[in-house]
GROMACS .gro file of C-alpha atoms in nm:
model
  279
    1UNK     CA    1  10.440  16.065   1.648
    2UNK     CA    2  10.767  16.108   1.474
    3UNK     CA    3  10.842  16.341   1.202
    4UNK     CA    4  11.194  16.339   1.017
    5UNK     CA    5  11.324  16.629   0.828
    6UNK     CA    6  11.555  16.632   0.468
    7UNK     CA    7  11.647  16.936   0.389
    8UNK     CA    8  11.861  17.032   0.071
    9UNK     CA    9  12.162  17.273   0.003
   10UNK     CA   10  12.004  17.474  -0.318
   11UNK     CA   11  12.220  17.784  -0.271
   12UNK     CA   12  11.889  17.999  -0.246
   13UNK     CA   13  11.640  17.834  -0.480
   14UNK     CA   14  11.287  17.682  -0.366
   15UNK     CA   15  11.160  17.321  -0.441
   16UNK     CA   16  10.844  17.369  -0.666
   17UNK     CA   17  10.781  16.986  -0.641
   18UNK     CA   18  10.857  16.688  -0.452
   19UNK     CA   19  10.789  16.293  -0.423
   20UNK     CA   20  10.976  16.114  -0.177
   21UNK     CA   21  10.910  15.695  -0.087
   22UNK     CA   22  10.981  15.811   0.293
   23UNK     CA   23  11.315  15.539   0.265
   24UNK     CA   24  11.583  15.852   0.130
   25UNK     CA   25  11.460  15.800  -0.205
   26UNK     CA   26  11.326  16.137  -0.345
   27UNK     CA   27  11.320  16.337  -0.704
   28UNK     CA   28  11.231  16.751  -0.661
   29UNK     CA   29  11.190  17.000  -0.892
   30UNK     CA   30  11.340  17.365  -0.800
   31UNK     CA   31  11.206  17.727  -0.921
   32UNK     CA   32  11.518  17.721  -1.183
   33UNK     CA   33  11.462  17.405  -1.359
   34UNK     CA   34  11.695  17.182  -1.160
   35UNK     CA   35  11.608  16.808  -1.066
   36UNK     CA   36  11.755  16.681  -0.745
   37UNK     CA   37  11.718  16.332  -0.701
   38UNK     CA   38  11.884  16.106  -0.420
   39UNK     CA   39  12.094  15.964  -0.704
   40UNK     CA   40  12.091  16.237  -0.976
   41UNK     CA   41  12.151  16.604  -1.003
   42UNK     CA   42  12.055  16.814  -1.371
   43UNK     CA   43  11.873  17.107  -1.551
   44UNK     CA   44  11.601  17.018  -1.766
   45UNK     CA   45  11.682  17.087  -2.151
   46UNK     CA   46  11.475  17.289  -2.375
   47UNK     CA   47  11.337  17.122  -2.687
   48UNK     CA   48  11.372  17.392  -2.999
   49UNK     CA   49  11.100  17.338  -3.183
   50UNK     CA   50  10.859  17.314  -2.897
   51UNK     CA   51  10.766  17.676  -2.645
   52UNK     CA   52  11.014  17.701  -2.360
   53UNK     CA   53  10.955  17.504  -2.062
   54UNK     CA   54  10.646  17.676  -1.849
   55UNK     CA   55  10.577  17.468  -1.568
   56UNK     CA   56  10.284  17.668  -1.358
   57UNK     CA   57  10.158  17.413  -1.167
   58UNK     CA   58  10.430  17.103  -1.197
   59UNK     CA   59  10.429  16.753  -1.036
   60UNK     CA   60  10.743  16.554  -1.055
   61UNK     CA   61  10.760  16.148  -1.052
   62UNK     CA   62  11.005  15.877  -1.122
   63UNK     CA   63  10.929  15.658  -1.371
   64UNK     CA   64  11.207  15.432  -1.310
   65UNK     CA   65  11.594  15.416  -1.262
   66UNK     CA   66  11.634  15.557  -1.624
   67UNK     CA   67  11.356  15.835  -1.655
   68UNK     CA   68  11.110  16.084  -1.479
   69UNK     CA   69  10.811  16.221  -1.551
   70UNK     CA   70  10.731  16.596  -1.544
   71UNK     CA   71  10.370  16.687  -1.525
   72UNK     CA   72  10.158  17.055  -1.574
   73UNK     CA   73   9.857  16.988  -1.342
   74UNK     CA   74   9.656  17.240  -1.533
   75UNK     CA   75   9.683  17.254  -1.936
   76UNK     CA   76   9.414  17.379  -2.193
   77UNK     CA   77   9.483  17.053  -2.387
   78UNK     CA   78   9.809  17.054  -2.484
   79UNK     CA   79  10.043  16.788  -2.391
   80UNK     CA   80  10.134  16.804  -2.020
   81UNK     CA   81  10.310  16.522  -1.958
   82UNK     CA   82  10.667  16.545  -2.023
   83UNK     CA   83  10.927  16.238  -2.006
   84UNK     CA   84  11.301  16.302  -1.965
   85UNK     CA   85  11.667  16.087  -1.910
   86UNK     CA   86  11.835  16.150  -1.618
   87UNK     CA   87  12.090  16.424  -1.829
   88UNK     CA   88  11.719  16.643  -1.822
   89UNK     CA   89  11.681  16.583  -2.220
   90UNK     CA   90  11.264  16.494  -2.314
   91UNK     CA   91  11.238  16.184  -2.469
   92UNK     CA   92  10.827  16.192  -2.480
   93UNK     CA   93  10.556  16.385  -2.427
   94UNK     CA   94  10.209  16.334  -2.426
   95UNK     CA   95   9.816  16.445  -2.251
   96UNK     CA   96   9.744  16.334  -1.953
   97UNK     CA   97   9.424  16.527  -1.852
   98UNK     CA   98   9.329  16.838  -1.657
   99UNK     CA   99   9.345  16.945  -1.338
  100UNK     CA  100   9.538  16.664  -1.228
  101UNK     CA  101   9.573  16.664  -0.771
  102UNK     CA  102   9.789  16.376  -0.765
  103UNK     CA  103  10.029  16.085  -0.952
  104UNK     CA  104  10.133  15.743  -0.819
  105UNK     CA  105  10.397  15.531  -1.064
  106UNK     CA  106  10.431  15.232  -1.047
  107UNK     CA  107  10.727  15.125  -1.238
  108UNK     CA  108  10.717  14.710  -1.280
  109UNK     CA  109  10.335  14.718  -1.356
  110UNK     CA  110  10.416  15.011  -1.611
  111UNK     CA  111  10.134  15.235  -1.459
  112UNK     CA  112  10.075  15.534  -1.395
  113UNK     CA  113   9.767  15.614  -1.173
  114UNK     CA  114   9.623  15.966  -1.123
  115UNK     CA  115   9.348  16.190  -0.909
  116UNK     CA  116   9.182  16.506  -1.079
  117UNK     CA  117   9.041  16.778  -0.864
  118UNK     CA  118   8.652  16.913  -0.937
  119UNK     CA  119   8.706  17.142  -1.224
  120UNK     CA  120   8.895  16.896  -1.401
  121UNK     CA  121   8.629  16.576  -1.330
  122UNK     CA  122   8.294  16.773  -1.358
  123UNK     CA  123   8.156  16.810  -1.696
  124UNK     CA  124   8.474  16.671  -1.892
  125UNK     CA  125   8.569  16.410  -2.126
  126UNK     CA  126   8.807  16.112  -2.019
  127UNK     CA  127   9.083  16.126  -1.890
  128UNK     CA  128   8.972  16.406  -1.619
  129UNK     CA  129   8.654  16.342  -1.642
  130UNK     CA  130   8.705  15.970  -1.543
  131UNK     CA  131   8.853  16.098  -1.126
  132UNK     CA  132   9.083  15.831  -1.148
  133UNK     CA  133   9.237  15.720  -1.446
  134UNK     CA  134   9.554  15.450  -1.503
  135UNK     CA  135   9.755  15.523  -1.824
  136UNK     CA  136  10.080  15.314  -1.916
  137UNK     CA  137  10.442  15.465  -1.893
  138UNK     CA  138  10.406  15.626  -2.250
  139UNK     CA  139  10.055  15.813  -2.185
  140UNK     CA  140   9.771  15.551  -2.331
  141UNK     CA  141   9.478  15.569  -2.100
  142UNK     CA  142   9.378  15.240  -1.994
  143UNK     CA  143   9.095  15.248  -1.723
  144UNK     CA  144   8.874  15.516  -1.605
  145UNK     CA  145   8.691  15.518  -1.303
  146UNK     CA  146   8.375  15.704  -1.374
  147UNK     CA  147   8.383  15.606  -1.729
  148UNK     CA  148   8.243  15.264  -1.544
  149UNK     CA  149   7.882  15.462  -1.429
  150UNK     CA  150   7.891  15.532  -1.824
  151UNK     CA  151   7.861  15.164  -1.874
  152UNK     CA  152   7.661  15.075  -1.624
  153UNK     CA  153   7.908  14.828  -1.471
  154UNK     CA  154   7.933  15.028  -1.132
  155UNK     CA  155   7.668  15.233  -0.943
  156UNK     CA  156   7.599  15.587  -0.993
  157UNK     CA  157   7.650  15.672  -0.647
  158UNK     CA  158   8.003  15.629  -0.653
  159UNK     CA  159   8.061  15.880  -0.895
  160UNK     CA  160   8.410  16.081  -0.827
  161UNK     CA  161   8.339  16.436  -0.847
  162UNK     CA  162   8.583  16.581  -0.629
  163UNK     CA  163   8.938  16.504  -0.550
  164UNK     CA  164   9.029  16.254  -0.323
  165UNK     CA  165   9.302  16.089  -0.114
  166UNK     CA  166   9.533  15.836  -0.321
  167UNK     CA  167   9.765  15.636  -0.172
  168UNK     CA  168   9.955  15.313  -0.290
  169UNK     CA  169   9.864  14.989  -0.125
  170UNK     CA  170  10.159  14.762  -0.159
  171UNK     CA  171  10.319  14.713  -0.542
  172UNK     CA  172   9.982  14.666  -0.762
  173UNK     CA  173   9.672  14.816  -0.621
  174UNK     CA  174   9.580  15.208  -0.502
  175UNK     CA  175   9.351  15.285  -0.228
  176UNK     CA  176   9.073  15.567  -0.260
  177UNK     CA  177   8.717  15.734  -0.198
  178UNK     CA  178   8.449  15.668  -0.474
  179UNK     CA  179   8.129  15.776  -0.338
  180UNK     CA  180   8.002  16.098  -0.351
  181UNK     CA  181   7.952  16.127   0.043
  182UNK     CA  182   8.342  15.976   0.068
  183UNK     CA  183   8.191  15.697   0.250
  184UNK     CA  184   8.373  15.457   0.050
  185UNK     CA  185   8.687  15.314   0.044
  186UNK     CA  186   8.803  15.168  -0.263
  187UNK     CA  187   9.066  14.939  -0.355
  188UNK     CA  188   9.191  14.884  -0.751
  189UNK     CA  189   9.420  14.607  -0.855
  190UNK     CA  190   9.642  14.725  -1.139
  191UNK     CA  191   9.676  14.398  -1.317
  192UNK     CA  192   9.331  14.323  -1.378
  193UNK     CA  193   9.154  14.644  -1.293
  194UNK     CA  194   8.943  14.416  -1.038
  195UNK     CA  195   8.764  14.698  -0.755
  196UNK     CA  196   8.648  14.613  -0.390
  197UNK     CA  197   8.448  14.832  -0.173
  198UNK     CA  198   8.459  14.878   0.180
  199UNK     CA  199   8.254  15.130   0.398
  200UNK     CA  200   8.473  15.326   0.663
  201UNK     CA  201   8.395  15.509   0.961
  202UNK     CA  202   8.196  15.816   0.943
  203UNK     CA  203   8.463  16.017   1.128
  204UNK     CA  204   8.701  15.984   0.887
  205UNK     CA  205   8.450  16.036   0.549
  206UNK     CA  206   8.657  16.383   0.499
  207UNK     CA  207   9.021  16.240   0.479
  208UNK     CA  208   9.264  16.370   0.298
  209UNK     CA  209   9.509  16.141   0.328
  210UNK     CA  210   9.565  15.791   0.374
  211UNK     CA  211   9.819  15.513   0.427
  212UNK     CA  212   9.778  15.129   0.477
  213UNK     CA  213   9.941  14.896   0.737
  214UNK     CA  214   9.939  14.538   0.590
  215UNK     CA  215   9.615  14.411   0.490
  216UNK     CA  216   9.324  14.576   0.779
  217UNK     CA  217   9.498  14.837   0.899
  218UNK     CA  218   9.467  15.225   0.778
  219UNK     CA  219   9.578  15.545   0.883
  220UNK     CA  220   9.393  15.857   0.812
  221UNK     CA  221   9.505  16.209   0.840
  222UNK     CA  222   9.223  16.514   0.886
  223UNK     CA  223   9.230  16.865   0.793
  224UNK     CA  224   9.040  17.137   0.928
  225UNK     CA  225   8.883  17.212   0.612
  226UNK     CA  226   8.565  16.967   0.650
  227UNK     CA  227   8.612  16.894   1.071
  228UNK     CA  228   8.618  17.150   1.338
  229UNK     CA  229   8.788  17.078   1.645
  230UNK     CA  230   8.807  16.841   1.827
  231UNK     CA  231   8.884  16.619   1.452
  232UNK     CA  232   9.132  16.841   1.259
  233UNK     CA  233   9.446  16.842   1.182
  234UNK     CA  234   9.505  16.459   1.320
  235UNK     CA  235   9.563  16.133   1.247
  236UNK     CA  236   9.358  15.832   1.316
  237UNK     CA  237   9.392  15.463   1.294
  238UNK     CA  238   9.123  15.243   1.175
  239UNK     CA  239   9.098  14.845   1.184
  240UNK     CA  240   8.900  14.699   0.863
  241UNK     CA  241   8.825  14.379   1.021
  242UNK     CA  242   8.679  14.548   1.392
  243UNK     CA  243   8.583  14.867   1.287
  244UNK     CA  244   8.763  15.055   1.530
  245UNK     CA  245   8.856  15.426   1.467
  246UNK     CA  246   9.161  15.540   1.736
  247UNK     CA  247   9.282  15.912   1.739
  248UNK     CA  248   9.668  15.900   1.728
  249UNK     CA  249   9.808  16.234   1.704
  250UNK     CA  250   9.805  16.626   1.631
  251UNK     CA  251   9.789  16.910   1.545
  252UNK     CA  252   9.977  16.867   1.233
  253UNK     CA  253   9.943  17.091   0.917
  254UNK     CA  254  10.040  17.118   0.576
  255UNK     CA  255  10.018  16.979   0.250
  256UNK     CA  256  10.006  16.597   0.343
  257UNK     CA  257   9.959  16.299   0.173
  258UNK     CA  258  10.031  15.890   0.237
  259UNK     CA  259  10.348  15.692   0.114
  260UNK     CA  260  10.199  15.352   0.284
  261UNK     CA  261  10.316  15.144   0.583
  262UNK     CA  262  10.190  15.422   0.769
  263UNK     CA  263  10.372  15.744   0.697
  264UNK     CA  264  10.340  16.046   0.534
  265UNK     CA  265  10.438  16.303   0.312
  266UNK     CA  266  10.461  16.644   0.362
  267UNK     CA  267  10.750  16.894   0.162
  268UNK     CA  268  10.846  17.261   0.161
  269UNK     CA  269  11.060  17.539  -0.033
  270UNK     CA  270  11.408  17.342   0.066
  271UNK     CA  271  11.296  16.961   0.131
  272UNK     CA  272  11.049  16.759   0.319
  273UNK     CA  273  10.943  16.567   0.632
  274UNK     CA  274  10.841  16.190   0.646
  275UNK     CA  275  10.590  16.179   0.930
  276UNK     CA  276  10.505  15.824   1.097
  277UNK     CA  277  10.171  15.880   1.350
  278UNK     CA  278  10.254  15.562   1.488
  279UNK     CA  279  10.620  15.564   1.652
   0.00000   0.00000   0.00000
């Protein structure tokens, strides 16, 4: 297993959120406003008319070269998603749910996908209430995952009521769980909004992360939160076309989550660490 560290010079300030791609590309958000990006450095402007910026529980994402998005994971309904240049100023805002666990862009499909967390999904309206929604760049929901049981177009027992690993799988499609037992891997195509279900091994049903290899290849990582020892805190690789499940690596802790080909995500106060189970 190899783990790389990027660490930042802040003068004294603490990262409040981070997304890196794992290839030097990165955008954070510090405790005093300030967006570091591997191409960009500014302070986020106030808007007059509007409360002063209060980000509680923020997410940060890159929308594309031009813009970033700047997300409250919990709001009472008020808009929480907030759009800004790279000089900080907001150019949009608009609502993009509750109790939101986790944001993928994906800038030349103009998507954004996202993962609520349990008090969010249970008992709520769309977007939240859908587990995993897709909205465009400028905040129209598009697809909702539950929202399908609600039609009748996909079985009730793969009804998202709890969050769930997300992880990008190549340019146009996201990889997660949709079954109540996490039994279930799914696979959504962004274009057409076309799903595919696989089952996966039952010692990984309690991942919390996950990153593909190519087309049949997987990598799951384990917390201790659901799996005593000897399953925590690793990493295991799983074949989709064999069935295989092979422990790679651990202990390894933290908040962790996939980038793809592999590696992982994992950042604190004053940057973050790629990991890659595999090298």
């Amino acid at each position: 297993m190899q783990q790389t560290d990027f660490t930042f010079e802040i003068n004294g300030d603490k990262i409040k959120t981070l997304d890196a791609d794992g290839n030097g590309q990165f955008i954070a958000l510090t405790e005093t406003g300030l967006v570091i990006a591997h191409d960009f450095k500014a302070m986020l402007k106030r808007v007059r008319h509007r409360p002063p910026l209060e980000f509680r529980y923020p997410m940060i994402r890159r929308l594309d070269p031009n813009r970033f998005l700047v997300v409250n994971a919990r709001t009472r309904g008020e808009n929480n998603g907030r759009v800004f240049d790279l000089d900080g100023q907001e150019l949009n805002c608009f609502f993009l749910g509750d109790a939101i666990e986790d944001i993928l862009i994906f800038p030349d499909r103009n998507r954004i996908a996202i993962m609520y967390h349990e008090v969010g999904i249970i008992g709520s309206k769309p977007p939240s209430g859908s587990g995993v929604a897709v909205f465009s760049h400028d905040g129209k929901q598009l697809w909702g995952f539950n929202d399908l049981i609600d039609k009748g177009d996909i079985s009730e027992n793969a009804l998202i009521i709890d969050r769930l690993p997300l992880c990008k799988n190549g340019t146009d499609s996201i990889l997660f769980f949709s079954h109540y037992f996490k039994s279930q891997l799914t696979e959504l195509r962004l274009d057409d909004f076309n799903l595919s279900f696989s089952a996966i091994p039952e010692r990984v049903h309690f991942a919390t992360a996950l990153s593909p290899i190519g087309e049949n290849e997987i990598i799951f990582y384990q917390p201790d939160t659901y799996r005593p020892e000897p399953d925590s805190e690793k990493f295991f690789w799983w074949d989709r076309q064999t069935n295989d499940v092979e422990e790679l690596s651990g202990p390894v802790s933290g908040w962790i989550t996939g980038l793809g080909n592999g590696r992982f995500l994992c950042w604190h106060d004053f940057g973050y660490t790629v990991i890659d189970p595999l090298a």
